[in-house]
mmCIF file with all atom_site columns, C-alpha atoms in Angstrom:
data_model
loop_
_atom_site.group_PDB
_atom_site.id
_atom_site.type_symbol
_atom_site.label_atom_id
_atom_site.label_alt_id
_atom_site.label_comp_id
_atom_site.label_asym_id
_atom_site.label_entity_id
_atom_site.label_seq_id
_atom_site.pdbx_PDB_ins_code
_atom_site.Cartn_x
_atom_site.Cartn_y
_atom_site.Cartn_z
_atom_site.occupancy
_atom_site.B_iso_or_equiv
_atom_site.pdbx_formal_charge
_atom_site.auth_seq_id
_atom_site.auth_comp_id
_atom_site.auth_asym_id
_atom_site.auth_atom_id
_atom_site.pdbx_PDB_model_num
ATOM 1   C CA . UNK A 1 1   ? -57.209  -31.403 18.697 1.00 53.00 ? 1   UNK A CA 1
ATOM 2   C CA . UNK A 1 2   ? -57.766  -29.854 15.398 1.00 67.00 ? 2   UNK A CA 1
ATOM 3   C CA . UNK A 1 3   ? -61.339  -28.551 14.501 1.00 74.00 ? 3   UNK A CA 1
ATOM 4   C CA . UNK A 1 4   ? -63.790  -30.027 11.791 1.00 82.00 ? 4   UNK A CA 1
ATOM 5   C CA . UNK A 1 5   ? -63.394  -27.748 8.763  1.00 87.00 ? 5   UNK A CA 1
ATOM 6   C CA . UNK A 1 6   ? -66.117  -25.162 8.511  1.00 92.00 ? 6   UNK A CA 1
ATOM 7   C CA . UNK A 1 7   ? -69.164  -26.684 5.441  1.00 95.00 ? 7   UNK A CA 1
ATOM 8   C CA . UNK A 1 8   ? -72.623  -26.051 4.410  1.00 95.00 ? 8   UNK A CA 1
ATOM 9   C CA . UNK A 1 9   ? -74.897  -29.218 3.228  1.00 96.00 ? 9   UNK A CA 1
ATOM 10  C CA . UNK A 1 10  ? -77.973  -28.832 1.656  1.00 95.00 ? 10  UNK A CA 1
ATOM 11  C CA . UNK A 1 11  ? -80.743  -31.007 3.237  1.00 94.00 ? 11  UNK A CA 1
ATOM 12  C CA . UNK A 1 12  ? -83.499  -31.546 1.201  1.00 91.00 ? 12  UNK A CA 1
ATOM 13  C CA . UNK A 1 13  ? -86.828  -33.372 2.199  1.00 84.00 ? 13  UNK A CA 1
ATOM 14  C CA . UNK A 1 14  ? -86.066  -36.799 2.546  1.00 76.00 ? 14  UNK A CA 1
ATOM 15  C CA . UNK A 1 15  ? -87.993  -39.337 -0.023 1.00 78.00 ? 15  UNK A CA 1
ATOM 16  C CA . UNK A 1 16  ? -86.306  -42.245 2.252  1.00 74.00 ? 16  UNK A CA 1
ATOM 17  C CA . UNK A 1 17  ? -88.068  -40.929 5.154  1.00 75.00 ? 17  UNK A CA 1
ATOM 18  C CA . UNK A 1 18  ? -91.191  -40.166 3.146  1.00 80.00 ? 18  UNK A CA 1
ATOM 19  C CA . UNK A 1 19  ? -90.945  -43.840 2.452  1.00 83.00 ? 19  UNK A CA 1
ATOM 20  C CA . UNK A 1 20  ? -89.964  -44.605 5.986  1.00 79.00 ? 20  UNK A CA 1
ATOM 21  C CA . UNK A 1 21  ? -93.142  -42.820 6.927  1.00 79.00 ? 21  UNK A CA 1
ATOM 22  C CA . UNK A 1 22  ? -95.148  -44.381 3.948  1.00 83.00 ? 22  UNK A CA 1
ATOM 23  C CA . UNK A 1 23  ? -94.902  -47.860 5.194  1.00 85.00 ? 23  UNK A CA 1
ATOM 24  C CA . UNK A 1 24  ? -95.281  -46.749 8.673  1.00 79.00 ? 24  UNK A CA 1
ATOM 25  C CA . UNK A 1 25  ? -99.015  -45.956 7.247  1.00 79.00 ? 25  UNK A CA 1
ATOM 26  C CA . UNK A 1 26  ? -99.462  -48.846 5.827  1.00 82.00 ? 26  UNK A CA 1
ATOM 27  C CA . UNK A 1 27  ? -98.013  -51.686 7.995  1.00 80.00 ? 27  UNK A CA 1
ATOM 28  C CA . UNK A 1 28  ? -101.299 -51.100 10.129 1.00 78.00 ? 28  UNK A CA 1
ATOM 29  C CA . UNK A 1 29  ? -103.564 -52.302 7.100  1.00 78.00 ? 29  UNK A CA 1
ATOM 30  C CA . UNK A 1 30  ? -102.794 -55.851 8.015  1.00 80.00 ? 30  UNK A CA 1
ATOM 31  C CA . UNK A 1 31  ? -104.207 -56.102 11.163 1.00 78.00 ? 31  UNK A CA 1
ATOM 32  C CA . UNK A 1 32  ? -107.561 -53.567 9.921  1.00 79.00 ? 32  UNK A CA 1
ATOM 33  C CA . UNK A 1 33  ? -107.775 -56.368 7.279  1.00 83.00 ? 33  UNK A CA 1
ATOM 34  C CA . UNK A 1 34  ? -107.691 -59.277 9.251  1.00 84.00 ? 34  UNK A CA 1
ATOM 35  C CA . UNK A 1 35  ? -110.248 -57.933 11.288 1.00 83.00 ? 35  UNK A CA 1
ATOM 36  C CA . UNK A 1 36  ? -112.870 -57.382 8.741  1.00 84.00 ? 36  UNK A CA 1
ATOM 37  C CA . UNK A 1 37  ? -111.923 -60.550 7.378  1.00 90.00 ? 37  UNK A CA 1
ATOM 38  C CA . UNK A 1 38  ? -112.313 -62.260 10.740 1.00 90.00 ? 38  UNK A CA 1
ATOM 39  C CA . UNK A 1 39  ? -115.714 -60.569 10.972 1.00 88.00 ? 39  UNK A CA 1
ATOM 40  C CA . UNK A 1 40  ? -114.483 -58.070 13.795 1.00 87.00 ? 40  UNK A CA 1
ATOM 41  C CA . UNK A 1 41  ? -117.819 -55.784 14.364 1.00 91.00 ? 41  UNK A CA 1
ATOM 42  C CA . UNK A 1 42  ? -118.445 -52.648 12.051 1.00 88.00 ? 42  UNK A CA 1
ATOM 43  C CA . UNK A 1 43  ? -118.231 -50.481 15.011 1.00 90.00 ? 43  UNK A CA 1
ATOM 44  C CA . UNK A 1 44  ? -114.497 -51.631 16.025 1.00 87.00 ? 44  UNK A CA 1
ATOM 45  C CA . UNK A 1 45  ? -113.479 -51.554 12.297 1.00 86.00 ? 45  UNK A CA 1
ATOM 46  C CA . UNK A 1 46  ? -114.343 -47.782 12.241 1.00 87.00 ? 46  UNK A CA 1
ATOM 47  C CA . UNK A 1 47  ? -112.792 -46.923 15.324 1.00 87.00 ? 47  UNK A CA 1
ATOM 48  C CA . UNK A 1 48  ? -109.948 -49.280 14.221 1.00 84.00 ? 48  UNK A CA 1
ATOM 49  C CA . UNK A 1 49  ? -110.241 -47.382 10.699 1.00 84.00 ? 49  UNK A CA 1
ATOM 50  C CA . UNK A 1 50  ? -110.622 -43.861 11.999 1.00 87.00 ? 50  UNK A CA 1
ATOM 51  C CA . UNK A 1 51  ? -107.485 -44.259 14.408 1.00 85.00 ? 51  UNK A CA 1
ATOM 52  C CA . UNK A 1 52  ? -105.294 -45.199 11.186 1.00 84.00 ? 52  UNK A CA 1
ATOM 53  C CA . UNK A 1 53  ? -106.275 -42.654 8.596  1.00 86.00 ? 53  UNK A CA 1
ATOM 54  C CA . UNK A 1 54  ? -105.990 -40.450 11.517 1.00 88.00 ? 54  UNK A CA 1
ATOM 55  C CA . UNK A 1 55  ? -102.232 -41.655 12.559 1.00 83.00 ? 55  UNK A CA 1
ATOM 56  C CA . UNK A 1 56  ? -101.671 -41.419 8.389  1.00 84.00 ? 56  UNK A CA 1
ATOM 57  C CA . UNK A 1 57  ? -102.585 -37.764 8.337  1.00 87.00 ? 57  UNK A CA 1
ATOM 58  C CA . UNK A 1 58  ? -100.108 -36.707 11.187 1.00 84.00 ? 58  UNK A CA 1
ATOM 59  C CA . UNK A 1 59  ? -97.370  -38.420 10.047 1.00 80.00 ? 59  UNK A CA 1
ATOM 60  C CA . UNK A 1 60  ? -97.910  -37.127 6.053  1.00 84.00 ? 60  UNK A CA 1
ATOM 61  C CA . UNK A 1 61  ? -98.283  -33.759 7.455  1.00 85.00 ? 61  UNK A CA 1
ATOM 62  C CA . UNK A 1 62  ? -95.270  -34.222 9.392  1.00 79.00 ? 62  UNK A CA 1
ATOM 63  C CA . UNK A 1 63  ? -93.254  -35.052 6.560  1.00 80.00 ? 63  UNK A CA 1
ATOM 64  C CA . UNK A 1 64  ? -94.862  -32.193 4.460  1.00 81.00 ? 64  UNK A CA 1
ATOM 65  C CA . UNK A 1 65  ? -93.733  -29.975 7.165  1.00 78.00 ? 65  UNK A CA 1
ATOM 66  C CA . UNK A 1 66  ? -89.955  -30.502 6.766  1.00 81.00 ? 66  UNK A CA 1
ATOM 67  C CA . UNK A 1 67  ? -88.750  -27.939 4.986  1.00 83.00 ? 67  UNK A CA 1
ATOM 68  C CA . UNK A 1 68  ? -85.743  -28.196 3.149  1.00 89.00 ? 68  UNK A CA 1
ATOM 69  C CA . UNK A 1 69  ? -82.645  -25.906 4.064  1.00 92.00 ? 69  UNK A CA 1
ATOM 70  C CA . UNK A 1 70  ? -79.081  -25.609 4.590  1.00 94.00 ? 70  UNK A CA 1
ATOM 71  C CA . UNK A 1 71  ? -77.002  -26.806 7.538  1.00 95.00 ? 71  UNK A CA 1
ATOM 72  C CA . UNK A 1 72  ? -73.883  -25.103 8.086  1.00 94.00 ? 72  UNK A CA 1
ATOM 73  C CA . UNK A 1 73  ? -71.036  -26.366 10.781 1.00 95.00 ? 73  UNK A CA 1
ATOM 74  C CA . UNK A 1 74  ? -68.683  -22.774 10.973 1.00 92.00 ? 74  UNK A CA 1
ATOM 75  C CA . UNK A 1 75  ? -66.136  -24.397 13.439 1.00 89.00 ? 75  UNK A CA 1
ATOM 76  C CA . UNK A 1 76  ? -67.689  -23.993 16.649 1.00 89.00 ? 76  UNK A CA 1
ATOM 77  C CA . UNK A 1 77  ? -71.517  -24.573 16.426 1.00 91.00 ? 77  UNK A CA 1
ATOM 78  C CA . UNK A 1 78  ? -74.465  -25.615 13.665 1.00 94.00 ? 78  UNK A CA 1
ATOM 79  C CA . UNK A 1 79  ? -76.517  -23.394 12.104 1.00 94.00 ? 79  UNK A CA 1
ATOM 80  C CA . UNK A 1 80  ? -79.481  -23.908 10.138 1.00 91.00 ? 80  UNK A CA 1
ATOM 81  C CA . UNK A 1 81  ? -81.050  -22.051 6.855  1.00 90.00 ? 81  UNK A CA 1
ATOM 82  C CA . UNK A 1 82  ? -84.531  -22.735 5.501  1.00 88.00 ? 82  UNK A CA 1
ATOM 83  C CA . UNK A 1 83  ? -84.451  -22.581 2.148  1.00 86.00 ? 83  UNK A CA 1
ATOM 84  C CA . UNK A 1 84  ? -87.054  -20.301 1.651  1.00 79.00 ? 84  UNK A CA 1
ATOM 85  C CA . UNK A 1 85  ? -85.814  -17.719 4.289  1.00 72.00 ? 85  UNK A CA 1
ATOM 86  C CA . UNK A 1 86  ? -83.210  -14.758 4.192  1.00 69.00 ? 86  UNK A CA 1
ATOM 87  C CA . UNK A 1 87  ? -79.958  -15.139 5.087  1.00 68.00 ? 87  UNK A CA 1
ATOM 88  C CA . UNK A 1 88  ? -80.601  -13.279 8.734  1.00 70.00 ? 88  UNK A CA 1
ATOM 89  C CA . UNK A 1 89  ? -82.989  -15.997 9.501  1.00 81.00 ? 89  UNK A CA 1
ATOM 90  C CA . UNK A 1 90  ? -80.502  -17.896 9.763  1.00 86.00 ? 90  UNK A CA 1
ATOM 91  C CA . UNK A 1 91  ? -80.376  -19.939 13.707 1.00 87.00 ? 91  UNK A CA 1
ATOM 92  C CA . UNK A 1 92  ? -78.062  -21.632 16.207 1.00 90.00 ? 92  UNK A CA 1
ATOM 93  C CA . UNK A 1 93  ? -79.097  -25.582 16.326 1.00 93.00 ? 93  UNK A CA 1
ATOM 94  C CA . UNK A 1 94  ? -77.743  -28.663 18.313 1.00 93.00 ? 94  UNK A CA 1
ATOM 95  C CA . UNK A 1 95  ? -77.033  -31.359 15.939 1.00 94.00 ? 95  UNK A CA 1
ATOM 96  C CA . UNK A 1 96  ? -77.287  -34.883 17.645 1.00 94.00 ? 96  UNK A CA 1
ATOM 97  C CA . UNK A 1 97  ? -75.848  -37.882 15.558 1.00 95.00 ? 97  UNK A CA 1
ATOM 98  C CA . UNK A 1 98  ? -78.214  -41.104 16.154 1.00 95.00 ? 98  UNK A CA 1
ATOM 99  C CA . UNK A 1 99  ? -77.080  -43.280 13.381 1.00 94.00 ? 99  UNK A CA 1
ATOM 100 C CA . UNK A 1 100 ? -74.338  -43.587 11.131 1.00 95.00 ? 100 UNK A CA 1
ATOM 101 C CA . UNK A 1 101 ? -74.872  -45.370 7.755  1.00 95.00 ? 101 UNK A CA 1
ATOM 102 C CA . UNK A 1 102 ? -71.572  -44.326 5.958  1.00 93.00 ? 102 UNK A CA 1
ATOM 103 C CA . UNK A 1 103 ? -73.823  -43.146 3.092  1.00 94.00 ? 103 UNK A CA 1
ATOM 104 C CA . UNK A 1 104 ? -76.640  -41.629 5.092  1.00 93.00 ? 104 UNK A CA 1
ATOM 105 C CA . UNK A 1 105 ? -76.598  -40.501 8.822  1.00 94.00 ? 105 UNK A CA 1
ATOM 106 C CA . UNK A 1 106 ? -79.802  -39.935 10.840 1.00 92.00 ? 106 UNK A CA 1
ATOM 107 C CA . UNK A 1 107 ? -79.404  -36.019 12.754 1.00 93.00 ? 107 UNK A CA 1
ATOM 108 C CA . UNK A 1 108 ? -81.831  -35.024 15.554 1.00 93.00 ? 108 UNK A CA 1
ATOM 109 C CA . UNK A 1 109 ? -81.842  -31.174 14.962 1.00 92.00 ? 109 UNK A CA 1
ATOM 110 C CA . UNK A 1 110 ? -83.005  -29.016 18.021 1.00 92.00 ? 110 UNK A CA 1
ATOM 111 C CA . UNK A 1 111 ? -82.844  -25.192 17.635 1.00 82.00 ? 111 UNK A CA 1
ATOM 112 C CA . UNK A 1 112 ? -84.397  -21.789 18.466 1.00 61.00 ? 112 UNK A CA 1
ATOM 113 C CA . UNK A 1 113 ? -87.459  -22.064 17.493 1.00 61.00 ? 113 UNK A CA 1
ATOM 114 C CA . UNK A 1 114 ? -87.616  -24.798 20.224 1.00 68.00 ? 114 UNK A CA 1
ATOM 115 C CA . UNK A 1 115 ? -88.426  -27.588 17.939 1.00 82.00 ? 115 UNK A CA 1
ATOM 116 C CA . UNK A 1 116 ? -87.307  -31.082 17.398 1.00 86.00 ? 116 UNK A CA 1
ATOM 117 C CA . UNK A 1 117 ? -86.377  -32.248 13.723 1.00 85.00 ? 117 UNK A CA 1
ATOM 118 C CA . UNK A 1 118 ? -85.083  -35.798 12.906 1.00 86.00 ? 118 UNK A CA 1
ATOM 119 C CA . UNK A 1 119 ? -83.457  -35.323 9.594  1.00 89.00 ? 119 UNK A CA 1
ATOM 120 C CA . UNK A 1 120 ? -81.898  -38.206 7.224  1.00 88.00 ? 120 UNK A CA 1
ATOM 121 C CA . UNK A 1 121 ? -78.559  -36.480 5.559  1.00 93.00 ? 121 UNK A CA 1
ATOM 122 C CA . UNK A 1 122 ? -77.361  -38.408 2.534  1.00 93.00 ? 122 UNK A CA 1
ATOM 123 C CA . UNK A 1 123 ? -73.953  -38.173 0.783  1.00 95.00 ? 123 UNK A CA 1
ATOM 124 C CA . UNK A 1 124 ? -75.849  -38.069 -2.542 1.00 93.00 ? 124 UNK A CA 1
ATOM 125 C CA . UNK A 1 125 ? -77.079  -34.586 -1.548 1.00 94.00 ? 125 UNK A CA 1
ATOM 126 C CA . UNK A 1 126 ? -73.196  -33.307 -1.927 1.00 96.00 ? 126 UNK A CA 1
ATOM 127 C CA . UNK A 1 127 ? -70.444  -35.635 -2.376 1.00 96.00 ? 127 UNK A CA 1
ATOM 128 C CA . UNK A 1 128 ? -67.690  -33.485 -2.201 1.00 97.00 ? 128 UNK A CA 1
ATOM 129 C CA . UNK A 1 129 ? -68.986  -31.891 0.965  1.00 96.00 ? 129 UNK A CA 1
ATOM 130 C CA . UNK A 1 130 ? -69.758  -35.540 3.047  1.00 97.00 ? 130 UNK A CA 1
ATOM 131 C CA . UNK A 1 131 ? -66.761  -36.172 4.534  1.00 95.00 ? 131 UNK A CA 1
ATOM 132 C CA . UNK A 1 132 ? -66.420  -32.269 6.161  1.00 95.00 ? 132 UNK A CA 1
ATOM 133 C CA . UNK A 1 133 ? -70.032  -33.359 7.086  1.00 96.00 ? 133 UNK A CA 1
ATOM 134 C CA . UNK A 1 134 ? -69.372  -36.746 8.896  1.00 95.00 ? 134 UNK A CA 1
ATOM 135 C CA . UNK A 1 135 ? -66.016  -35.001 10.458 1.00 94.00 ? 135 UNK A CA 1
ATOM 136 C CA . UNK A 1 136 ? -67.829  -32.290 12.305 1.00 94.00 ? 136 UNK A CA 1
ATOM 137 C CA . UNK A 1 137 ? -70.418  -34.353 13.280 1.00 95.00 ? 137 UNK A CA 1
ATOM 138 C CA . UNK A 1 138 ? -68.031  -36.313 15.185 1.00 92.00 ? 138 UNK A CA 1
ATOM 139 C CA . UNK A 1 139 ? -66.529  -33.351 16.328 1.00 84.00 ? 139 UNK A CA 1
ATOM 140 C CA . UNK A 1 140 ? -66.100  -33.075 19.924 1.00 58.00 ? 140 UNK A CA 1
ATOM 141 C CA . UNK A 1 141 ? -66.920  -30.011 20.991 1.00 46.00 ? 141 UNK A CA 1
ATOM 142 C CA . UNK A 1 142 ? -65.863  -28.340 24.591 1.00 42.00 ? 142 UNK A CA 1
ATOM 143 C CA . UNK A 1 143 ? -69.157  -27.350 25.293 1.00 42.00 ? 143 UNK A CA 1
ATOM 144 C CA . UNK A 1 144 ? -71.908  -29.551 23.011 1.00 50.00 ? 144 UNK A CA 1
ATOM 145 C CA . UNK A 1 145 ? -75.017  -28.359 25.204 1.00 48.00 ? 145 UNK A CA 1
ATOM 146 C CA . UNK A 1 146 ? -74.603  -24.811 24.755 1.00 50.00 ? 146 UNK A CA 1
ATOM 147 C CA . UNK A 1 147 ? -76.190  -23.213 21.395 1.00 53.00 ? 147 UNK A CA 1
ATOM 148 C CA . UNK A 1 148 ? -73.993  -19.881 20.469 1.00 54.00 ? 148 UNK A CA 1
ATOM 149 C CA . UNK A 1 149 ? -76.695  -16.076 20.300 1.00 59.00 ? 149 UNK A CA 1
ATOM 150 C CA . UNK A 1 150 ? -77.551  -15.930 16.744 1.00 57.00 ? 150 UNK A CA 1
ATOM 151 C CA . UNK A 1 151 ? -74.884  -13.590 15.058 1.00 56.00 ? 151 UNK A CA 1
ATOM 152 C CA . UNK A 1 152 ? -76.219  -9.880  13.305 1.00 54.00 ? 152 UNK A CA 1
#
């Protein structure tokens, strides 16, 4: 079996998961509304209230936190590159497919640093790079769980 060809894709911050997470927010206004509508006490309203804006903040700051980067396939393992680092900062990652869209695929990300990234990766990001995407994605490697040392 023939290896996926080695390609970098650029992964910006997603606006379709920024509007993912936007309606996320909002989807629990319906039931605050109904409440105060329905004459719900002022004390459960707040507590109601304060556990949405407070959901609301961690998910916008979650989505703030994504930085954008590069994600490079070389062969044999993923690698991932912040935008705004140096090349050396460059780290090993374990790229999980989730779903498959054709035009968009949704990645779970897991590397060095020990944290978890769901990222949405979208053909309009690079066209002529998506299909060496989508093939080494699907790539089967001999050994998926293992994440190579970090190379000088």
């Amino acid at each position: 079996m023939h290896s996926a060809p080695a390609v970098r894709f650029p992964v910006p911050r997603s606006a379709r998961a920024g509007r993912a997470l936007a309606w996320m927010c909002l989807a629990p206004a319906a039931p605050c509304l109904y409440g105060w509508a329905s004459g719900l006490p002022a004390a459960a309203l707040a507590a109601i209230g304060a556990s949405w804006l407070l959901a609301a903040a961690v998910i916008f700051l979650q989505w703030r936190g994504m930085r954008a980067g590069q994600l490079r396939w070389d062969g044999q393992a993923w690698w991932w590159l912040p935008d705004d680092a140096a090349q050396a900062d460059e780290h090993a990652v374990s790229v999980a497919l989730h779903l498959d869209l054709q035009s968009a695929v949704l990645v779970r990300m897991t590397g060095a640093p020990g944290r978890v990234q769901w990222r949405w990766l979208a053909c309009v990001a690079a066209p002529s790079r998506w299909r060496d995407l989508r093939r080494a994605l699907y790539q089967r490697s001999l050994a998926p769980s293992t994440v190579p040392e970090p190379h000088p």
